[in-house]
Amino acid sequence: MIALGFEGSVNKIGVRVVTLDGTILSNPCHTYITPPGHGFLPREIAHHHLQHGPDIGAPLQVSAVIVLIISQLWKKPIVDVNHCVAHIEMGRIVMGANDPVVLYVSGGNTQVIAYSEGRYHIFDDPMHSAVSMKIGK
């Protein structure tokens, strides 16, 4: 099986083609990097999210619309992927790890996660994580 994956965020767009065994056939990706002191500043984002909630839906919709169009044109199913799990799975494949314990840090989302007996277990609540609290300051 070959999968076509799309990633879109506020500053990144990527399209990946991979096989079931993790062989990467194509991996074009572009990240927009702002000059220092500009763009999405963590403290400003945190303040905005506390007052208004996350408001980055529009950039995420770009990838979603592309995926919907390609799915309809090629008559292929769309498979939902948990972003956090996708990162861990990539690491498992690349590193050949069977049952990893992972410190997952992505923006404001910080968790200690372990893979055992075919499933993921979250050992650290991100709202109470010392790591999260330190990163957030």
Coordinates of N, CA and C in Angstrom, one line a residue:
M1 N 0.8 -1.2 0.0 CA 0.0 0.0 0.0 C 0.9 1.2 0.0
I2 N 0.5 2.3 -0.7 CA 1.1 3.5 -0.7 C 0.2 4.6 -0.2
A3 N 0.7 5.5 0.7 CA -0.1 6.5 1.3 C 0.4 7.9 0.8
L4 N -0.5 8.8 0.6 CA -0.3 10.2 0.2 C -0.7 11.0 1.4
G5 N 0.2 11.7 2.1 CA -0.1 12.4 3.3 C 0.1 13.9 3.1
F6 N -0.8 14.7 3.6 CA -0.7 16.1 3.5 C -0.6 16.7 4.9
E7 N 0.3 17.7 5.1 CA 0.4 18.4 6.3 C 0.3 19.9 6.1
G8 N -0.6 20.5 6.8 CA -0.7 21.9 6.7 C -0.8 22.6 8.0
S9 N -0.2 23.7 8.2 CA -0.3 24.4 9.5 C -0.1 25.9 9.1
V10 N 0.0 26.7 10.2 CA 0.1 28.1 10.0 C 1.3 28.5 9.1
N11 N 2.4 27.8 9.3 CA 3.6 28.1 8.5 C 4.2 27.0 7.7
K12 N 3.5 25.9 7.5 CA 4.1 24.7 6.9 C 3.1 24.1 6.0
I13 N 3.6 23.6 4.8 CA 2.9 22.7 3.9 C 3.8 21.6 3.5
G14 N 3.3 20.4 3.5 CA 4.1 19.3 3.1 C 3.2 18.2 2.4
V15 N 3.8 17.5 1.5 CA 3.1 16.4 0.9 C 4.0 15.2 0.9
R16 N 3.6 14.1 1.5 CA 4.5 12.9 1.6 C 3.9 11.7 0.9
V17 N 4.7 10.9 0.3 CA 4.3 9.6 -0.3 C 5.2 8.6 0.4
V18 N 4.5 7.6 1.1 CA 5.2 6.6 1.9 C 4.5 5.2 1.6
T19 N 5.3 4.2 1.8 CA 4.8 2.8 1.7 C 4.5 2.4 3.1
L20 N 3.7 1.2 3.2 CA 3.3 0.7 4.5 C 4.5 0.4 5.4
D21 N 5.6 0.0 4.8 CA 6.8 -0.3 5.7 C 7.6 0.9 6.1
G22 N 7.2 2.1 5.7 CA 7.8 3.3 6.1 C 8.8 3.9 5.1
T23 N 8.9 3.3 3.9 CA 9.8 3.8 2.9 C 9.3 5.1 2.4
I24 N 10.1 6.2 2.4 CA 9.6 7.5 2.0 C 10.0 7.6 0.5
L25 N 8.9 7.8 -0.3 CA 9.1 7.9 -1.8 C 9.2 9.3 -2.2
S26 N 8.6 10.2 -1.4 CA 8.7 11.7 -1.8 C 8.4 12.4 -0.5
N27 N 9.0 13.6 -0.3 CA 8.9 14.3 0.9 C 9.1 15.8 0.7
P28 N 8.4 16.4 -0.2 CA 8.5 17.9 -0.4 C 7.8 18.6 0.8
C29 N 8.5 19.6 1.3 CA 7.9 20.3 2.5 C 8.5 21.8 2.4
H30 N 7.7 22.7 2.8 CA 8.2 24.1 2.8 C 7.7 24.7 4.1
T31 N 8.6 25.3 4.9 CA 8.3 26.0 6.1 C 8.6 27.5 5.9
Y32 N 7.6 28.3 6.2 CA 7.9 29.8 6.2 C 8.5 30.2 7.6
I33 N 9.6 30.8 7.5 CA 10.3 31.2 8.8 C 10.3 32.7 8.8
T34 N 9.8 33.3 9.8 CA 9.7 34.7 9.9 C 11.0 35.3 10.5
P35 N 11.3 36.5 10.2 CA 12.5 37.2 10.8 C 12.3 37.1 12.4
P36 N 13.4 37.1 13.1 CA 13.4 37.1 14.6 C 12.5 38.3 15.1
G37 N 11.6 37.9 16.0 CA 10.7 38.9 16.7 C 9.4 39.1 15.9
H38 N 9.2 38.4 14.8 CA 8.0 38.6 14.0 C 7.3 37.2 13.9
G39 N 6.0 37.3 13.4 CA 5.3 36.0 13.2 C 4.5 35.6 14.5
F40 N 4.4 34.3 14.7 CA 3.7 33.8 15.8 C 4.6 33.7 17.0
L41 N 4.4 34.7 18.0 CA 5.2 34.7 19.2 C 4.5 33.9 20.3
P42 N 5.2 32.9 20.9 CA 4.5 32.1 21.9 C 3.7 32.8 22.9
R43 N 4.2 33.9 23.5 CA 3.5 34.6 24.5 C 2.2 35.2 24.0
E44 N 2.3 35.8 22.8 CA 1.2 36.4 22.2 C 0.1 35.4 21.8
I45 N 0.5 34.2 21.3 CA -0.4 33.2 21.0 C -1.1 32.7 22.2
A46 N -0.4 32.5 23.3 CA -0.9 32.0 24.5 C -2.0 33.0 25.0
H47 N -1.7 34.3 25.0 CA -2.6 35.3 25.5 C -3.8 35.3 24.6
H48 N -3.7 35.2 23.3 CA -4.8 35.2 22.3 C -5.7 34.0 22.6
H49 N -5.1 32.8 22.7 CA -5.8 31.6 22.9 C -6.6 31.6 24.2
L50 N -6.0 32.2 25.3 CA -6.8 32.3 26.5 C -8.0 33.2 26.4
Q51 N -7.9 34.3 25.6 CA -9.0 35.2 25.4 C -10.0 34.8 24.4
H52 N -9.5 34.2 23.3 CA -10.4 33.9 22.1 C -10.5 32.4 21.7
G53 N -9.6 31.6 22.2 CA -9.5 30.2 21.8 C -8.6 30.2 20.5
P54 N -8.2 28.9 20.2 CA -7.4 28.8 19.0 C -8.1 29.3 17.7
D55 N -7.3 30.0 16.9 CA -7.9 30.7 15.8 C -7.0 30.5 14.5
I56 N -6.6 29.2 14.3 CA -5.8 29.0 13.2 C -6.5 28.0 12.2
G57 N -7.8 28.0 12.2 CA -8.6 27.1 11.4 C -8.4 27.3 9.9
A58 N -8.3 28.6 9.5 CA -8.2 28.9 8.1 C -7.0 28.3 7.4
P59 N -5.8 28.4 8.0 CA -4.6 27.7 7.4 C -4.8 26.2 7.3
L60 N -5.4 25.6 8.3 CA -5.5 24.2 8.3 C -6.5 23.7 7.3
Q61 N -7.5 24.6 6.9 CA -8.5 24.2 5.9 C -7.9 24.1 4.5
V62 N -6.8 24.8 4.3 CA -6.1 24.7 3.0 C -5.8 23.2 2.6
S63 N -5.1 22.6 3.5 CA -4.8 21.1 3.3 C -6.1 20.3 3.2
A64 N -7.0 20.6 4.1 CA -8.3 19.8 4.1 C -9.0 19.9 2.7
V65 N -9.1 21.0 2.2 CA -9.8 21.2 0.9 C -9.0 20.5 -0.2
I66 N -7.7 20.5 -0.2 CA -6.9 19.8 -1.2 C -7.1 18.3 -1.1
V67 N -7.1 17.8 0.1 CA -7.3 16.4 0.4 C -8.7 16.0 -0.1
L68 N -9.7 16.7 0.2 CA -11.1 16.4 -0.3 C -11.2 16.3 -1.8
I69 N -10.6 17.3 -2.5 CA -10.6 17.3 -3.9 C -9.9 16.1 -4.5
I70 N -8.7 15.8 -4.0 CA -7.9 14.7 -4.5 C -8.7 13.4 -4.3
S71 N -9.2 13.3 -3.1 CA -10.0 12.1 -2.7 C -11.1 11.8 -3.7
Q72 N -11.8 12.9 -4.0 CA -13.0 12.8 -4.9 C -12.5 12.5 -6.4
L73 N -11.5 13.2 -6.8 CA -11.0 12.9 -8.2 C -10.4 11.5 -8.4
W74 N -9.7 11.0 -7.4 CA -9.1 9.7 -7.5 C -9.9 8.6 -6.9
K75 N -11.0 9.0 -6.3 CA -11.9 8.0 -5.7 C -11.2 7.1 -4.7
K76 N -10.5 7.8 -3.8 CA -9.7 7.2 -2.7 C -10.2 7.6 -1.4
P77 N -10.2 6.8 -0.4 CA -10.7 7.1 1.0 C -9.7 8.1 1.7
I78 N -10.3 8.9 2.6 CA -9.5 9.8 3.4 C -9.4 9.0 4.8
V79 N -8.2 9.0 5.3 CA -7.9 8.3 6.5 C -7.5 9.4 7.5
D80 N -8.2 9.5 8.6 CA -7.8 10.5 9.6 C -6.6 10.0 10.3
V81 N -5.7 10.9 10.6 CA -4.4 10.6 11.3 C -4.3 11.5 12.5
N82 N -4.0 10.9 13.7 CA -3.7 11.7 14.8 C -2.3 12.3 14.7
H83 N -2.1 13.6 14.7 CA -0.9 14.3 14.4 C 0.3 13.8 15.4
C84 N -0.1 13.7 16.6 CA 0.9 13.3 17.6 C 1.4 11.9 17.3
V85 N 0.4 11.0 17.1 CA 0.7 9.6 16.9 C 1.5 9.4 15.6
A86 N 1.2 10.2 14.6 CA 2.0 10.2 13.3 C 3.5 10.5 13.5
H87 N 3.7 11.5 14.3 CA 5.1 11.8 14.6 C 5.8 10.6 15.4
I88 N 5.1 10.1 16.3 CA 5.7 8.9 17.1 C 5.9 7.7 16.1
E89 N 5.0 7.5 15.3 CA 5.1 6.3 14.4 C 6.2 6.5 13.4
M90 N 6.4 7.7 12.9 CA 7.6 8.0 12.0 C 8.9 7.7 12.8
G91 N 9.0 8.1 14.0 CA 10.2 7.8 14.8 C 10.4 6.3 15.1
R92 N 9.3 5.6 15.3 CA 9.4 4.2 15.5 C 9.9 3.5 14.3
I93 N 9.5 3.9 13.1 CA 9.9 3.3 11.9 C 11.4 3.6 11.6
V94 N 11.7 4.9 11.7 CA 13.1 5.4 11.4 C 14.1 4.8 12.4
M95 N 13.7 4.7 13.6 CA 14.7 4.2 14.7 C 14.6 2.7 14.9
G96 N 13.5 2.1 14.4 CA 13.4 0.7 14.6 C 13.0 0.4 16.0
A97 N 12.3 1.3 16.7 CA 11.9 1.1 18.1 C 10.6 0.3 18.2
N98 N 10.6 -0.7 19.0 CA 9.4 -1.5 19.2 C 8.4 -0.9 20.2
D99 N 8.9 -0.6 21.4 CA 8.0 -0.1 22.4 C 8.6 1.2 23.0
P100 N 8.6 2.3 22.3 CA 9.3 3.5 22.8 C 8.5 4.2 23.9
V101 N 9.3 4.9 24.7 CA 8.7 5.9 25.6 C 9.1 7.3 25.1
V102 N 8.2 8.2 24.9 CA 8.5 9.4 24.1 C 8.1 10.6 24.9
L103 N 8.9 11.6 24.9 CA 8.6 12.9 25.4 C 8.1 13.7 24.2
Y104 N 6.8 13.9 24.0 CA 6.3 14.5 22.8 C 6.1 16.0 23.1
V105 N 6.8 16.9 22.4 CA 6.7 18.3 22.6 C 6.4 18.9 21.2
S106 N 5.2 19.6 21.2 CA 4.8 20.2 19.9 C 3.9 21.4 20.3
G107 N 4.6 22.6 20.2 CA 3.8 23.8 20.6 C 3.5 23.7 22.1
G108 N 2.2 23.9 22.4 CA 1.8 23.8 23.8 C 1.4 22.4 24.2
N109 N 1.6 21.5 23.3 CA 1.2 20.1 23.6 C 2.4 19.3 24.0
T110 N 2.5 19.0 25.3 CA 3.7 18.2 25.8 C 3.1 17.0 26.6
Q111 N 3.6 15.8 26.2 CA 3.1 14.6 26.9 C 4.2 13.6 27.0
V112 N 4.1 12.7 28.0 CA 5.0 11.5 28.0 C 4.1 10.4 27.6
I113 N 4.5 9.7 26.5 CA 3.7 8.7 25.9 C 4.5 7.4 25.7
A114 N 3.9 6.3 25.9 CA 4.6 5.0 25.8 C 3.7 4.2 24.8
Y115 N 4.4 3.3 24.1 CA 3.8 2.4 23.2 C 4.0 1.0 23.7
S116 N 2.9 0.3 24.0 CA 3.0 -1.1 24.6 C 1.8 -1.9 24.2
E117 N 2.0 -3.1 23.9 CA 0.9 -4.1 23.5 C 0.0 -3.5 22.5
G118 N 0.6 -2.9 21.5 CA -0.1 -2.4 20.3 C -0.9 -1.1 20.5
R119 N -0.7 -0.4 21.5 CA -1.4 0.9 21.7 C -0.6 1.9 22.5
Y120 N -1.0 3.1 22.4 CA -0.3 4.2 23.1 C -1.0 4.5 24.4
H121 N -0.1 4.8 25.4 CA -0.6 5.2 26.7 C 0.0 6.5 27.1
I122 N -0.8 7.4 27.6 CA -0.4 8.8 28.0 C -0.1 8.7 29.5
F123 N 1.1 9.0 29.9 CA 1.5 9.0 31.3 C 1.5 10.3 31.9
D124 N 1.3 11.4 31.2 CA 1.5 12.7 31.7 C 0.4 13.6 31.2
D125 N -0.4 14.2 32.0 CA -1.4 15.1 31.6 C -0.7 16.4 31.2
P126 N -0.9 16.9 30.0 CA -0.2 18.1 29.6 C -0.6 19.3 30.4
M127 N -1.7 19.4 31.1 CA -2.1 20.5 31.9 C -1.2 20.6 33.2
H128 N -0.7 19.4 33.6 CA 0.1 19.4 34.9 C 1.5 19.0 34.7
S129 N 2.0 18.9 33.5 CA 3.3 18.5 33.2 C 4.3 19.6 33.6
A130 N 5.3 19.3 34.3 CA 6.4 20.2 34.6 C 7.1 20.7 33.4
V131 N 7.2 19.8 32.4 CA 7.8 20.2 31.1 C 7.0 21.3 30.4
S132 N 5.7 21.0 30.4 CA 4.7 22.0 29.7 C 4.8 23.3 30.4
M133 N 4.8 23.3 31.8 CA 4.8 24.5 32.5 C 6.1 25.3 32.3
K134 N 7.2 24.6 32.2 CA 8.5 25.3 31.9 C 8.5 25.9 30.5
I135 N 8.0 25.1 29.5 CA 8.0 25.6 28.1 C 7.1 26.8 28.0
G136 N 6.0 26.8 28.7 CA 5.0 27.8 28.6 C 5.4 29.1 29.1
K137 N 6.5 29.2 29.9 CA 7.0 30.4 30.6 C 7.9 31.2 29.7

